[in-house]
Coordinates of C-alpha atoms and ligand atoms in Angstrom, one line a residue:
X1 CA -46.0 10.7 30.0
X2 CA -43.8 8.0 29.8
X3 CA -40.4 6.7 31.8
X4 CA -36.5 7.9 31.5
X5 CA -33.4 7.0 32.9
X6 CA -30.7 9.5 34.3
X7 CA -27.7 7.3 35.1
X8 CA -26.4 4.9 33.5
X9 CA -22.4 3.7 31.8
X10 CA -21.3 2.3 28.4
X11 CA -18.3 1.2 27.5
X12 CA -16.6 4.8 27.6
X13 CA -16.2 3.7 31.1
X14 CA -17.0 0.9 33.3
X15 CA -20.1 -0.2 31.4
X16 CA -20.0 -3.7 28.8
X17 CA -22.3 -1.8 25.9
X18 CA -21.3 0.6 24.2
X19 CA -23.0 4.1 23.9
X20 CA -25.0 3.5 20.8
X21 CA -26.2 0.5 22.5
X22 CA -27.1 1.7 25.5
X23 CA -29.1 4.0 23.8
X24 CA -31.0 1.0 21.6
X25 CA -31.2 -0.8 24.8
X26 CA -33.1 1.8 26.7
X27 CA -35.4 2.0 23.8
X28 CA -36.2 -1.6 24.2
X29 CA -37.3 -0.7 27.7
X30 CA -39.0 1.8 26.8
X31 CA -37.8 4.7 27.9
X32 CA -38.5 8.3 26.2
X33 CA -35.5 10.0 27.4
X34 CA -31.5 9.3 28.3
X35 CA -29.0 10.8 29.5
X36 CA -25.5 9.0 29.7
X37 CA -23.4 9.4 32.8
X38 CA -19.4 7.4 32.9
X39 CA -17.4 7.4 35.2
X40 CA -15.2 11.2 34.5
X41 CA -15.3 11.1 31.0
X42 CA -18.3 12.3 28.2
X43 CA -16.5 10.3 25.5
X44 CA -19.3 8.5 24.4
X45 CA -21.7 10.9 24.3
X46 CA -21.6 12.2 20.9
X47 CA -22.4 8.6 19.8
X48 CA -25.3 8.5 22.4
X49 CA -26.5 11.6 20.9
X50 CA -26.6 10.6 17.3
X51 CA -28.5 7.2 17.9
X52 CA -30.9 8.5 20.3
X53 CA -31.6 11.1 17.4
X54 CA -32.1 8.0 14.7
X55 CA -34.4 6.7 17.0
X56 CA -36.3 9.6 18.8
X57 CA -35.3 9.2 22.0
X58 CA -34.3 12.6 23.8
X59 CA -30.7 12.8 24.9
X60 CA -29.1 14.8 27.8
X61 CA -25.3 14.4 27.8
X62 CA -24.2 14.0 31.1
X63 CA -21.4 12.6 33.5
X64 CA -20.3 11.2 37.0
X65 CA -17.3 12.7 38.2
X66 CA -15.4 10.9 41.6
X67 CA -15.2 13.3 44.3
X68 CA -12.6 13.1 47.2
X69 CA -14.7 12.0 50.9
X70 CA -14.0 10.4 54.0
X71 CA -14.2 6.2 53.4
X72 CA -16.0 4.3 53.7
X73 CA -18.5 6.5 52.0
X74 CA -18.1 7.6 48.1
X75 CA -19.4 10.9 46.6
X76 CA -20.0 11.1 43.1
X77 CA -21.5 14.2 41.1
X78 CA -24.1 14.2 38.3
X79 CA -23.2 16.8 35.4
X80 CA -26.2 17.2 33.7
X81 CA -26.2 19.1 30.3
X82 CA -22.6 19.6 30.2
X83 CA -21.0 21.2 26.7
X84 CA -18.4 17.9 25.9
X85 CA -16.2 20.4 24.3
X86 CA -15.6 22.5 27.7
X87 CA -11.9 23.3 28.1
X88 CA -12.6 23.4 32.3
X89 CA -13.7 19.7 31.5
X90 CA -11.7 18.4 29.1
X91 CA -8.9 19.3 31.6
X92 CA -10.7 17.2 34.9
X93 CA -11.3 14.4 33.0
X94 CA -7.8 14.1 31.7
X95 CA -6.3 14.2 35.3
X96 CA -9.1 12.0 36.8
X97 CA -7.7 9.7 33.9
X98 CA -4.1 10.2 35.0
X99 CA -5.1 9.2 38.8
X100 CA -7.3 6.3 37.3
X101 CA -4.1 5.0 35.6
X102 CA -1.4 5.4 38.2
X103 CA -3.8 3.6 40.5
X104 CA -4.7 0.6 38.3
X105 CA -0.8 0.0 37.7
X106 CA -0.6 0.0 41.9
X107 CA -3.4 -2.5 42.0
X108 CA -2.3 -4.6 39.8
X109 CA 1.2 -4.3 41.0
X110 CA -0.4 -5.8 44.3
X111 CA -2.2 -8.2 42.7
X112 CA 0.9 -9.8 41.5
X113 CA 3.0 -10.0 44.8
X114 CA -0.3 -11.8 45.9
X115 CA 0.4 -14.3 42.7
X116 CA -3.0 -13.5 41.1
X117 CA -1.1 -13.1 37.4
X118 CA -2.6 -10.5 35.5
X119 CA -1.2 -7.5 33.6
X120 CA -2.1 -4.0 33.0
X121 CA -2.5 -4.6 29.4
X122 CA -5.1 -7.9 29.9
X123 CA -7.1 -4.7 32.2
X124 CA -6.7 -2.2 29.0
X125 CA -8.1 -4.9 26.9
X126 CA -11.5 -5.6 28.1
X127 CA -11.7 -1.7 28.9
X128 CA -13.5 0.1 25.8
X129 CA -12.4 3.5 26.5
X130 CA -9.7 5.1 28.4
X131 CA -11.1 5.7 31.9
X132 CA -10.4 2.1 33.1
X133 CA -11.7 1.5 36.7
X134 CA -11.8 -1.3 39.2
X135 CA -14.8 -3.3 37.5
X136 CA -12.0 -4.2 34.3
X137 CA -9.9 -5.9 36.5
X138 CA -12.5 -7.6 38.2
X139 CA -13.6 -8.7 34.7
X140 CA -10.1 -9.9 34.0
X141 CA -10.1 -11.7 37.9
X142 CA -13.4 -13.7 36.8
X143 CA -12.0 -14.3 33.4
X144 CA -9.0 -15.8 34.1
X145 CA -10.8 -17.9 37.4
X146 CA -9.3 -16.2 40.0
X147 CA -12.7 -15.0 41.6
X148 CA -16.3 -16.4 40.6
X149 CA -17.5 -13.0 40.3
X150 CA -17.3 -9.0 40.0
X151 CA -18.8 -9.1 43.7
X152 CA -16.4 -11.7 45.0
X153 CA -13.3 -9.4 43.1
X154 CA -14.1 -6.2 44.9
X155 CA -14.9 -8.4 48.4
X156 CA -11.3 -10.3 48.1
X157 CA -9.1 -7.5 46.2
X158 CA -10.5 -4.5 45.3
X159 CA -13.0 -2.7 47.7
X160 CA -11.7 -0.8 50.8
X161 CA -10.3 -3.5 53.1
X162 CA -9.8 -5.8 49.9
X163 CA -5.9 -6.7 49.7
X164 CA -5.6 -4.4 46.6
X165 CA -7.2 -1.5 47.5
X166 CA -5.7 1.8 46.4
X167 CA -7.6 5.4 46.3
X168 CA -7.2 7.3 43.1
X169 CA -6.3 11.1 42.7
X170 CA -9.9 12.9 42.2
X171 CA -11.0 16.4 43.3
X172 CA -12.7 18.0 45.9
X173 CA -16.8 18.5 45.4
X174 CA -16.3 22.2 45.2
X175 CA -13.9 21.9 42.0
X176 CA -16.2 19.2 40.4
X177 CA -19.2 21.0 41.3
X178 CA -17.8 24.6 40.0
X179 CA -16.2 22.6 36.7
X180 CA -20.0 21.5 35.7
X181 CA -21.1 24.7 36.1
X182 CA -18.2 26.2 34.2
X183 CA -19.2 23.3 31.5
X184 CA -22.4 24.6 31.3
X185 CA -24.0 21.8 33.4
X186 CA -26.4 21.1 36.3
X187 CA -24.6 19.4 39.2
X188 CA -26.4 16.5 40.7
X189 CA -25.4 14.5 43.7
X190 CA -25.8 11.3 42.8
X191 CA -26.9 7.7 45.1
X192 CA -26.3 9.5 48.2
X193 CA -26.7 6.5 50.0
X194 CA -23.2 5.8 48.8
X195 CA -22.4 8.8 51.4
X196 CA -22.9 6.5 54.1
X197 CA -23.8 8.6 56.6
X198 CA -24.3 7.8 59.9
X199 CA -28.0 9.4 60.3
X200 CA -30.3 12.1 58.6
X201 CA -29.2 14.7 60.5
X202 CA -25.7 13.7 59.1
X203 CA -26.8 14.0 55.2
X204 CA -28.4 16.7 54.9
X205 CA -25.4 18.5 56.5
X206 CA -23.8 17.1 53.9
X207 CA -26.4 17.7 51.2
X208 CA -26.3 21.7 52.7
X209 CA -22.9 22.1 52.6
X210 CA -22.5 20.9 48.7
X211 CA -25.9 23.4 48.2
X212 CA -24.0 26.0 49.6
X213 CA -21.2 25.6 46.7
X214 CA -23.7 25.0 44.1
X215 CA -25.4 21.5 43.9
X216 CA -28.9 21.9 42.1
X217 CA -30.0 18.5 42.2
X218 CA -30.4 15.1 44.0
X219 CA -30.9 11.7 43.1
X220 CA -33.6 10.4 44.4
X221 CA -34.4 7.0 42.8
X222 CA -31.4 4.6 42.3
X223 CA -30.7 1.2 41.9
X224 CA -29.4 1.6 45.5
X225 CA -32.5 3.5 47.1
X226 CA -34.9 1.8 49.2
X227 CA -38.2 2.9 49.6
X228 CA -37.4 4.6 53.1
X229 CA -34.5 6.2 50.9
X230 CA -36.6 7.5 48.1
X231 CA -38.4 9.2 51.1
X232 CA -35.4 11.0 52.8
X233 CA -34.3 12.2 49.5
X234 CA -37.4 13.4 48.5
X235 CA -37.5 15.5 51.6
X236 CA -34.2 16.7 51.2
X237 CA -34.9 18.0 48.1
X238 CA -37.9 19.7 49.3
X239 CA -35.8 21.2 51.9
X240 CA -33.3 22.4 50.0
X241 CA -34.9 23.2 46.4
X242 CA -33.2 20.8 44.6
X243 CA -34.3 18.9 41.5
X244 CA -34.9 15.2 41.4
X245 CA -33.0 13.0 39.4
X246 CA -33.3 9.1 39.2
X247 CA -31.9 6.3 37.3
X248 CA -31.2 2.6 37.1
X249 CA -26.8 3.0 37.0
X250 CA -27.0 0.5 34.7
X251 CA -23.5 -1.0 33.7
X252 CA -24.5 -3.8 31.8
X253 CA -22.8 -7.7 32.6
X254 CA -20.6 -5.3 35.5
X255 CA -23.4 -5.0 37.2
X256 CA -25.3 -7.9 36.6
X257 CA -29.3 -7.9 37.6
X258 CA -29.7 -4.2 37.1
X259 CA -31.7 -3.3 33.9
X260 CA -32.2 0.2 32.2
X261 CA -35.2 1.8 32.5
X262 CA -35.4 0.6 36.3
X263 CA -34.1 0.9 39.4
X264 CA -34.9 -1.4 42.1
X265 CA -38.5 -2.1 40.5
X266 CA -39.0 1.8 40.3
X267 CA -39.1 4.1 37.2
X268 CA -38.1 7.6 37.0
X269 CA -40.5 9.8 35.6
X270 CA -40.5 11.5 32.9
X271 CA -41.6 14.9 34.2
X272 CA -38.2 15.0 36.2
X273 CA -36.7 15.1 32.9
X274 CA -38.7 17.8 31.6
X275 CA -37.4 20.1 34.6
X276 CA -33.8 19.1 34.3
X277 CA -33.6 20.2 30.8
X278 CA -35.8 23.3 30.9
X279 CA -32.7 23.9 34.1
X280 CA -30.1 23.6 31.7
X281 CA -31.3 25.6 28.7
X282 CA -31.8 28.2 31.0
Ligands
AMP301 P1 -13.5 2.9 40.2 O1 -14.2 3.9 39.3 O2 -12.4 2.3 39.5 O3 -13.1 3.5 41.5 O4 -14.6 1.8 40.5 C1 -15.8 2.1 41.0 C2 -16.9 1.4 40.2 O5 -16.8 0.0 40.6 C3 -18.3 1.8 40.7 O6 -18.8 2.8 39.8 C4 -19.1 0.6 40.4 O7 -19.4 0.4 39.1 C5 -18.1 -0.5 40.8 N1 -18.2 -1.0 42.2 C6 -17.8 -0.3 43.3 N2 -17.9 -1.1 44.4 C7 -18.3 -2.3 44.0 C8 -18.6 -3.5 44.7 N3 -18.5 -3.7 46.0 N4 -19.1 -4.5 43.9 C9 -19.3 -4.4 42.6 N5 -19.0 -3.3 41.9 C10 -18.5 -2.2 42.6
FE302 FE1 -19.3 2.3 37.8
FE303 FE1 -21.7 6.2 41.1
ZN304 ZN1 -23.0 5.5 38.1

């Protein structure tokens, strides 16, 4: 039957490899099938594509788009099967872009008055693609000895309550959740531990509320899911009918200690594959 992996970044956003070796790396792990998911852009996913062809691994394209939500909790949305040359997505990802970059110049902006010296462009350098997040600055803090690590970047500067924070421009879950499915795709929430809600009862109003504006899918393993979380998810998505996803979020050296293939010691089977793509062809 064999393992996949659902979620997972290349250098098209905030991950270190890029997408053709992402896909060579999740062969080494052996897994049969791939989809790639950065940060609000499917840039690399035509070179995904082409080398998971070469080397008969199956290939979903896919994507994780930044929703707006109450902090501390973030809510980010799977697009499964999405058709990269949608005009309803080419036009999100360009303004989720556009926010990205307004915010990174605040940041660092910030950054400076605090005399941590570092510029936009050093940030654009170490990025690969043009969605450039928090993690490429917190490469460019650790490079240049100002933290001792991407942790220690977003603890100090760049997380909520860090003295850099800024929120970016993103849309609402019913505007990501309706572009998907205008892009042909199957939306997906993902880690919804990242949610950080209070209790159960909390999520799955949540979880309801994004069902009732179209959400077909859950994730229910992640790098971030403990066993007790694998549960709740699992019943959520009995409860509400929704497919089950699961992947490592792998982002290479930016998220050091989390390999493809796995997600917390857990692998995603493949069978969860097979129903996600039989969803989107139909
Ligand atoms: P951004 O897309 O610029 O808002 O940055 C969010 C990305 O930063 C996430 O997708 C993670 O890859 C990473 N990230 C967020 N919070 C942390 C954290 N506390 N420590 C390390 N990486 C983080
Ligand atoms: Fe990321
Ligand atoms: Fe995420
Ligand atoms: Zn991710």
């Amino acid at each position: 039957m064999g393992y996949v992996d659902l979620h997972c970044h290349s250098t098209a956003s905030d991950g270190t490899l890029a997408p053709a070796d992402v896909v060579r790396a999740a062969q080494e792990s052996n897994v049969t099938a791939l989809s790639l998911t950065d940060h609000d852009t499917v840039a690399g996913v035509a070179d995904a594509a082409s080398v998971a062809a070469s080397l008969g691994i199956e290939f979903l394209p896919g994507i994780e788009i930044s929703c707006r939500y109450p902090k501390p909790g973030t809510l980010h949305l799977l697009g499964y099967g999405v058709d990269p040359g949608s005009a309803a997505l080419g036009e999100l990802t360009r303004k989720l872009i556009r926010g990205r970059d307004e915010r990174n110049v605040r940041i660092v902006a910030a950054l400076q008055e605090q005399n941590v010296a570092i510029t936009v462009e050093e940030v654009e350098n170490v990025a690969g693609g043009d969605v450039i997040g928090r993690p490429h600055i917190a490469q460019v803090l650790v490079s240049k000895g100002y933290v001792n690590s991407i942790k220690q970047a977003f603890n100090k500067y760049l997380a909520p309550g860090g003295s850099a924070y800024f929120d970016k421009e993103v849309f609402s879950p019913a505007d990501a959740i309706q572009t998907v499915l205008d892009a042909g795709g199957v939306p997906v929430l993902a880690h919804p531990v990242q949610l950080r809600c209070e209790n159960s009862a909390q999520l799955a109003t949540v979880v309801k509320n994004l069902v009732d504006l179209g959400l077909q899918g859950i994730e229910v393993i992640h790098s971030d899911h403990s066993p007790q979380d694998i549960d709740q998810m699992t019943d959520l998505a009995r409860r509400y009918h929704l497919l089950k996803t699961g992947g490592s979020d792998f982002h290479g050296g930016n998220k050091p200690g989390i390999a493809l293939g796995s997600a917390n010691g857990r692998r995603v089977p493949r069978e969860w594959f097979e129903t996600l793509r039989a969803r989107v062809k139909r």
